[in-house]
Short mmCIF file of C-alpha atoms and ligand atoms in Angstrom, two decimals:
data_model
loop_
_atom_site.label_atom_id
_atom_site.label_comp_id
_atom_site.label_asym_id
_atom_site.label_seq_id
_atom_site.Cartn_x
_atom_site.Cartn_y
_atom_site.Cartn_z
CA MET A 28 269.52 -31.55 210.01
CA SER A 29 272.10 -29.34 211.69
CA THR A 30 269.86 -26.28 211.91
CA PRO A 31 268.66 -24.65 215.16
CA GLU A 32 265.20 -25.47 216.51
CA PRO A 33 262.68 -24.67 213.76
CA ILE A 34 260.74 -21.55 214.79
CA TYR A 35 257.42 -23.34 214.21
CA ASP A 36 258.36 -25.84 216.93
CA ARG A 37 257.90 -22.83 219.24
CA ILE A 38 255.05 -20.86 217.61
CA GLY A 39 253.24 -23.59 215.65
CA GLU A 40 251.27 -25.13 218.51
CA GLY A 41 247.52 -24.75 217.93
CA TYR A 42 248.13 -23.62 214.33
CA VAL A 43 245.23 -25.69 212.98
CA HIS A 44 242.70 -23.93 215.24
CA SER A 45 242.59 -20.91 212.96
CA ARG A 46 244.73 -21.87 209.97
CA ARG A 47 243.11 -24.07 207.36
CA SER A 48 242.69 -24.14 203.56
CA GLU A 49 240.50 -21.44 202.07
CA PRO A 50 238.72 -23.22 199.17
CA ARG A 51 238.96 -20.27 196.73
CA ILE A 52 242.71 -19.98 197.33
CA ALA A 53 243.07 -23.77 197.02
CA ALA A 54 241.22 -23.56 193.68
CA ALA A 55 243.59 -20.85 192.39
CA ILE A 56 246.58 -23.00 193.38
CA ASP A 57 245.00 -26.00 191.66
CA VAL A 58 244.59 -24.01 188.42
CA ALA A 59 248.22 -22.83 188.62
CA LEU A 60 249.46 -26.43 189.00
CA ARG A 61 247.67 -27.33 185.76
CA THR A 62 248.23 -30.99 184.84
CA ALA A 63 251.10 -31.67 187.27
CA ARG A 64 250.64 -35.19 188.66
CA SER A 65 253.43 -35.21 191.22
CA VAL A 66 253.98 -32.23 193.53
CA VAL A 67 256.44 -31.53 196.34
CA ASN A 68 254.87 -29.17 198.89
CA VAL A 69 257.71 -27.28 200.60
CA GLY A 70 257.12 -25.71 204.04
CA ALA A 71 253.95 -27.79 204.06
CA GLY A 72 253.12 -27.19 207.71
CA ALA A 73 249.96 -28.89 208.92
CA GLY A 74 248.85 -29.68 205.36
CA SER A 75 246.72 -26.71 204.27
CA TYR A 76 246.53 -26.31 200.50
CA GLU A 77 248.00 -29.74 199.86
CA PRO A 78 246.60 -30.47 196.40
CA ARG A 79 244.06 -33.27 196.16
CA GLY A 80 244.07 -35.86 193.39
CA ARG A 81 247.82 -35.49 192.81
CA ASP A 82 250.80 -37.44 194.18
CA VAL A 83 252.13 -35.17 196.90
CA VAL A 84 255.20 -35.34 199.14
CA ALA A 85 255.48 -32.77 201.93
CA ILE A 86 258.70 -31.13 203.16
CA GLU A 87 258.49 -29.59 206.64
CA PRO A 88 261.25 -28.86 209.21
CA SER A 89 259.04 -28.54 212.31
CA SER A 90 257.93 -31.68 214.13
CA THR A 91 255.25 -29.59 215.91
CA MET A 92 253.72 -28.83 212.52
CA ILE A 93 254.11 -32.39 211.23
CA ALA A 94 252.31 -33.64 214.36
CA GLN A 95 249.26 -31.50 213.42
CA ARG A 96 248.90 -33.03 209.95
CA PRO A 97 245.58 -34.90 209.72
CA SER A 98 245.77 -38.65 209.21
CA GLY A 99 245.71 -39.47 205.52
CA SER A 100 247.86 -36.42 204.66
CA ALA A 101 250.71 -36.77 202.19
CA THR A 102 253.94 -38.32 203.50
CA ALA A 103 255.96 -35.63 205.27
CA ILE A 104 259.76 -35.58 205.25
CA ARG A 105 261.53 -33.48 207.88
CA ALA A 106 263.88 -31.25 205.87
CA THR A 107 264.35 -27.62 204.82
CA ALA A 108 263.84 -25.98 201.45
CA ALA A 109 267.55 -25.36 200.96
CA HIS A 110 268.33 -29.09 200.94
CA LEU A 111 265.54 -30.99 199.21
CA PRO A 112 266.37 -34.70 199.43
CA PHE A 113 265.36 -35.51 195.83
CA ARG A 114 267.05 -35.99 192.48
CA ASP A 115 266.76 -33.34 189.74
CA ARG A 116 263.30 -33.17 188.09
CA ALA A 117 261.86 -35.74 190.50
CA PHE A 118 258.41 -34.01 190.49
CA ASP A 119 256.21 -32.32 187.93
CA ALA A 120 255.80 -29.25 190.15
CA ALA A 121 256.97 -27.72 193.42
CA LEU A 122 254.60 -25.72 195.64
CA ALA A 123 255.29 -23.36 198.57
CA VAL A 124 252.44 -21.60 200.40
CA LEU A 125 253.07 -18.68 202.78
CA THR A 126 256.41 -20.12 203.83
CA VAL A 127 259.29 -18.52 201.85
CA HIS A 128 259.39 -15.50 204.20
CA HIS A 129 260.17 -17.89 207.07
CA TRP A 130 263.26 -19.36 205.43
CA PRO A 131 266.51 -18.01 206.92
CA GLY A 132 268.19 -15.38 204.67
CA PRO A 133 270.69 -17.50 202.71
CA ASP A 134 268.15 -20.35 202.39
CA ARG A 135 265.71 -18.18 200.51
CA ILE A 136 267.38 -18.11 197.10
CA ALA A 137 268.87 -21.56 197.74
CA GLY A 138 265.44 -22.98 198.60
CA LEU A 139 263.76 -21.46 195.55
CA ARG A 140 266.57 -22.80 193.36
CA GLU A 141 266.10 -26.22 194.96
CA MET A 142 262.40 -26.10 194.09
CA GLY A 143 263.31 -25.24 190.49
CA ARG A 144 265.83 -28.08 190.43
CA VAL A 145 263.43 -30.82 191.54
CA ALA A 146 260.42 -29.65 189.46
CA ARG A 147 260.19 -30.53 185.77
CA ASP A 148 257.32 -28.20 184.82
CA GLY A 149 257.71 -25.34 187.26
CA VAL A 150 257.14 -23.83 190.67
CA VAL A 151 254.07 -22.24 192.29
CA VAL A 152 254.56 -19.96 195.32
CA LEU A 153 251.93 -18.14 197.33
CA THR A 154 253.54 -15.06 198.82
CA TRP A 155 252.92 -11.41 199.65
CA ASP A 156 254.40 -8.59 197.59
CA PRO A 157 256.40 -6.32 199.94
CA SER A 158 255.99 -3.41 197.50
CA SER A 159 252.21 -3.50 197.97
CA ALA A 160 250.47 -0.98 200.21
CA GLY A 161 249.29 -3.32 202.95
CA PHE A 162 245.84 -2.73 204.44
CA TRP A 163 244.17 -0.77 207.24
CA LEU A 164 245.29 -3.05 210.10
CA VAL A 165 248.99 -2.68 209.46
CA GLU A 166 248.87 0.83 207.99
CA ASP A 167 246.80 2.42 210.76
CA TYR A 168 247.31 0.27 213.85
CA LEU A 169 250.35 -2.01 213.52
CA PRO A 170 252.98 -0.28 211.36
CA GLU A 171 255.69 -2.43 213.00
CA VAL A 172 254.04 -5.52 211.49
CA LEU A 173 254.09 -3.88 208.05
CA ALA A 174 257.77 -2.95 208.49
CA ILE A 175 258.69 -6.51 209.53
CA ASP A 176 256.74 -8.09 206.65
CA ARG A 177 258.34 -5.65 204.18
CA ARG A 178 261.71 -6.91 205.47
CA ILE A 179 261.02 -10.64 205.48
CA PHE A 180 258.87 -11.22 202.37
CA PRO A 181 261.08 -11.54 199.28
CA PRO A 182 260.82 -8.84 196.59
CA LEU A 183 259.22 -10.35 193.48
CA ALA A 184 262.52 -9.85 191.60
CA GLU A 185 264.08 -12.43 193.91
CA PHE A 186 261.78 -15.14 192.53
CA GLU A 187 262.86 -14.30 188.99
CA ALA A 188 266.53 -14.34 190.04
CA ALA A 189 266.10 -17.87 191.42
CA LEU A 190 263.56 -19.37 189.03
CA GLY A 191 263.86 -17.47 185.72
CA PRO A 192 260.87 -15.67 184.18
CA VAL A 193 257.75 -15.83 186.34
CA ALA A 194 254.08 -14.96 186.00
CA VAL A 195 252.74 -12.97 188.96
CA LEU A 196 249.03 -13.44 189.56
CA PRO A 197 247.03 -11.27 192.00
CA LEU A 198 245.21 -13.26 194.66
CA PRO A 199 242.35 -11.18 196.07
CA ILE A 200 241.26 -12.28 199.55
CA PRO A 201 237.55 -13.09 200.05
CA HIS A 202 235.79 -11.23 202.88
CA ASP A 203 234.99 -14.51 204.64
CA CYS A 204 238.37 -16.20 204.08
CA ALA A 205 238.49 -19.51 206.00
CA ASP A 206 242.26 -19.38 206.59
CA GLY A 207 243.49 -17.22 209.45
CA PHE A 208 246.58 -15.49 208.00
CA LEU A 209 247.31 -11.81 208.60
CA GLY A 210 245.16 -10.34 205.81
CA ALA A 211 242.29 -12.82 206.10
CA PHE A 212 240.10 -10.70 208.39
CA TRP A 213 240.24 -7.40 206.46
CA ARG A 214 236.39 -7.18 206.63
CA ARG A 215 236.05 -8.75 210.11
CA PRO A 216 238.09 -6.32 212.25
CA HIS A 217 236.90 -7.73 215.61
CA ALA A 218 238.71 -11.00 214.75
CA TYR A 219 242.10 -9.32 215.30
CA LEU A 220 241.19 -8.86 218.98
CA ASP A 221 240.87 -12.63 219.47
CA ARG A 222 243.92 -14.14 221.21
CA GLY A 223 243.59 -17.46 219.34
CA ILE A 224 243.63 -15.68 215.98
CA GLN A 225 246.52 -13.47 217.09
CA ARG A 226 248.59 -16.53 218.07
CA ALA A 227 248.35 -18.06 214.56
CA ILE A 228 249.66 -14.91 212.82
CA SER A 229 253.42 -15.36 212.90
CA THR A 230 254.44 -11.69 212.49
CA PHE A 231 252.37 -10.81 215.58
CA THR A 232 254.79 -12.93 217.63
CA LYS A 233 257.68 -10.66 216.52
CA VAL A 234 256.14 -7.32 217.52
CA ARG A 235 257.23 -5.59 220.76
CA ASP A 236 253.88 -3.98 221.63
CA LEU A 237 250.99 -5.61 219.85
CA ASP A 238 248.42 -4.63 222.47
CA ALA A 239 248.78 -0.84 222.12
CA GLY A 240 247.80 -0.93 218.42
CA LEU A 241 245.01 -3.42 219.01
CA GLU A 242 243.62 -1.35 221.89
CA ARG A 243 243.36 1.61 219.50
CA LEU A 244 241.50 -0.68 217.08
CA ARG A 245 239.16 -1.77 219.88
CA ALA A 246 238.43 1.87 220.76
CA ASP A 247 237.75 2.79 217.12
CA LEU A 248 235.39 -0.18 216.76
CA GLU A 249 233.52 0.75 219.92
CA SER A 250 233.22 4.45 219.01
CA GLY A 251 232.02 3.75 215.44
CA ARG A 252 235.05 5.57 214.04
CA PHE A 253 236.25 2.43 212.26
CA ALA A 254 232.89 1.80 210.54
CA ALA A 255 232.61 5.43 209.47
CA ARG A 256 236.11 5.45 208.06
CA HIS A 257 235.83 2.13 206.18
CA ALA A 258 232.22 2.13 204.97
CA GLU A 259 233.25 1.51 201.35
CA LEU A 260 235.60 -1.31 202.30
CA LEU A 261 233.00 -3.06 204.45
CA ALA A 262 230.76 -3.42 201.39
CA ARG A 263 233.37 -5.25 199.30
CA GLU A 264 233.36 -8.99 198.64
CA GLU A 265 237.09 -9.42 198.10
CA LEU A 266 240.19 -7.25 198.30
CA ASP A 267 243.63 -7.24 196.72
CA ILE A 268 246.00 -6.60 199.63
CA GLY A 269 249.18 -7.82 197.98
CA TYR A 270 248.96 -11.61 198.08
CA ARG A 271 250.34 -13.12 194.89
CA LEU A 272 250.80 -16.46 193.16
CA VAL A 273 254.24 -16.57 191.57
CA VAL A 274 254.51 -19.22 188.85
CA SER A 275 257.59 -20.31 186.92
CA GLY A 276 258.63 -22.60 184.07
CA LYS A 277 256.14 -24.32 181.79
CA LEU A 278 253.42 -23.64 184.35
CA ALA A 279 254.00 -19.90 183.77
CA ALA A 280 254.43 -20.10 180.01
CA ALA A 281 250.75 -20.86 179.49
CA ARG A 282 249.60 -17.92 181.61
CA THR A 283 248.67 -14.59 180.13
CA GLY A 284 248.75 -11.32 182.01
CA ALA A 285 251.27 -9.82 184.35
CA SER A 286 254.85 -10.94 184.63
CA SER A 287 257.22 -9.33 187.08
C1 LIG B 13 252.90 -20.10 207.85
S1 LIG B 13 253.40 -21.77 207.84
C2 LIG B 13 252.65 -22.29 206.30
C3 LIG B 13 252.36 -23.74 206.28
C4 LIG B 13 251.49 -24.20 205.10
N1 LIG B 13 252.20 -24.06 203.85
C5 LIG B 13 250.18 -23.44 205.09
O1 LIG B 13 249.93 -22.70 204.15
O2 LIG B 13 249.42 -23.61 206.04
C6 LIG B 13 255.11 -21.70 207.39
C7 LIG B 13 255.79 -23.03 207.38
O3 LIG B 13 257.11 -22.90 206.83
C8 LIG B 13 257.95 -23.81 207.52
N2 LIG B 13 259.38 -23.45 207.34
C9 LIG B 13 260.11 -22.59 208.09
N3 LIG B 13 261.40 -22.56 207.66
C10 LIG B 13 261.48 -23.42 206.61
C11 LIG B 13 262.53 -23.82 205.74
N4 LIG B 13 263.77 -23.32 205.86
N5 LIG B 13 262.25 -24.72 204.77
C12 LIG B 13 260.99 -25.22 204.63
N6 LIG B 13 259.95 -24.87 205.42
C13 LIG B 13 260.18 -23.98 206.40
C14 LIG B 13 257.49 -23.70 208.96
O4 LIG B 13 257.94 -24.73 209.78
C15 LIG B 13 255.98 -23.64 208.77
O5 LIG B 13 255.39 -24.91 208.82
#
């Protein structure tokens, strides 16, 4: 691999302390994969959301992330999405979870096309829709995070350009989500003040002044302003904050509902 040091070799240490599979998201991915027996999991990281009961091969460029994969995980090959070391249609399905926005610019379309090339039945991607509104944390306290994510997450049209027609399925986030990604703590605002949780949210590492926004959050939590402002939100069980499953090929053909 002639690429520079993978970014997750630098920021991925300790990832598994707050990043793990959320069972309800894993179940949605499982439904999307339908009857696929063999799956290549691209940008597989430490192994969250690796489907069980299927033949899985993981693709991951960062040795720091590979080192955190639990024993018994699927075989991991060190490679990038843009150059998948497999023949055409080698797998039933290709999966990518919260990773496409990390692929360097030119690799994004190339990587999605590679996934389409190696998957017979279709591709499943968990991503965030940059045309969605975001949520209170990034709107009110960390607008720089929202601006960065709007820049790095691919517009949904890009998936269609690379993969052909896709189904786009909303993925509401449960209030007690077990994974520690950016939107996971929408009903547990104090969690964003925890350094360990902050470290596992990759966009936080790209912001110039994270602490100023989070200090304002701390003050609003202490004064009761936050609770007063978000009373309705704090009563909800799950929330659609823009996370989406994008599904292509035969896996999409069987779906009803929205298509981008
Ligand atoms: C946020 S982690 C997600 C890992 C895992 N899919 C999960 O849901 O926990 C993003 C992963 O994408 C990987 N990644 C970054 N650039 C990549 C590329 N060009 N091709 C494939 N994976 C890449 C990173 O090394 C990292 O492990």
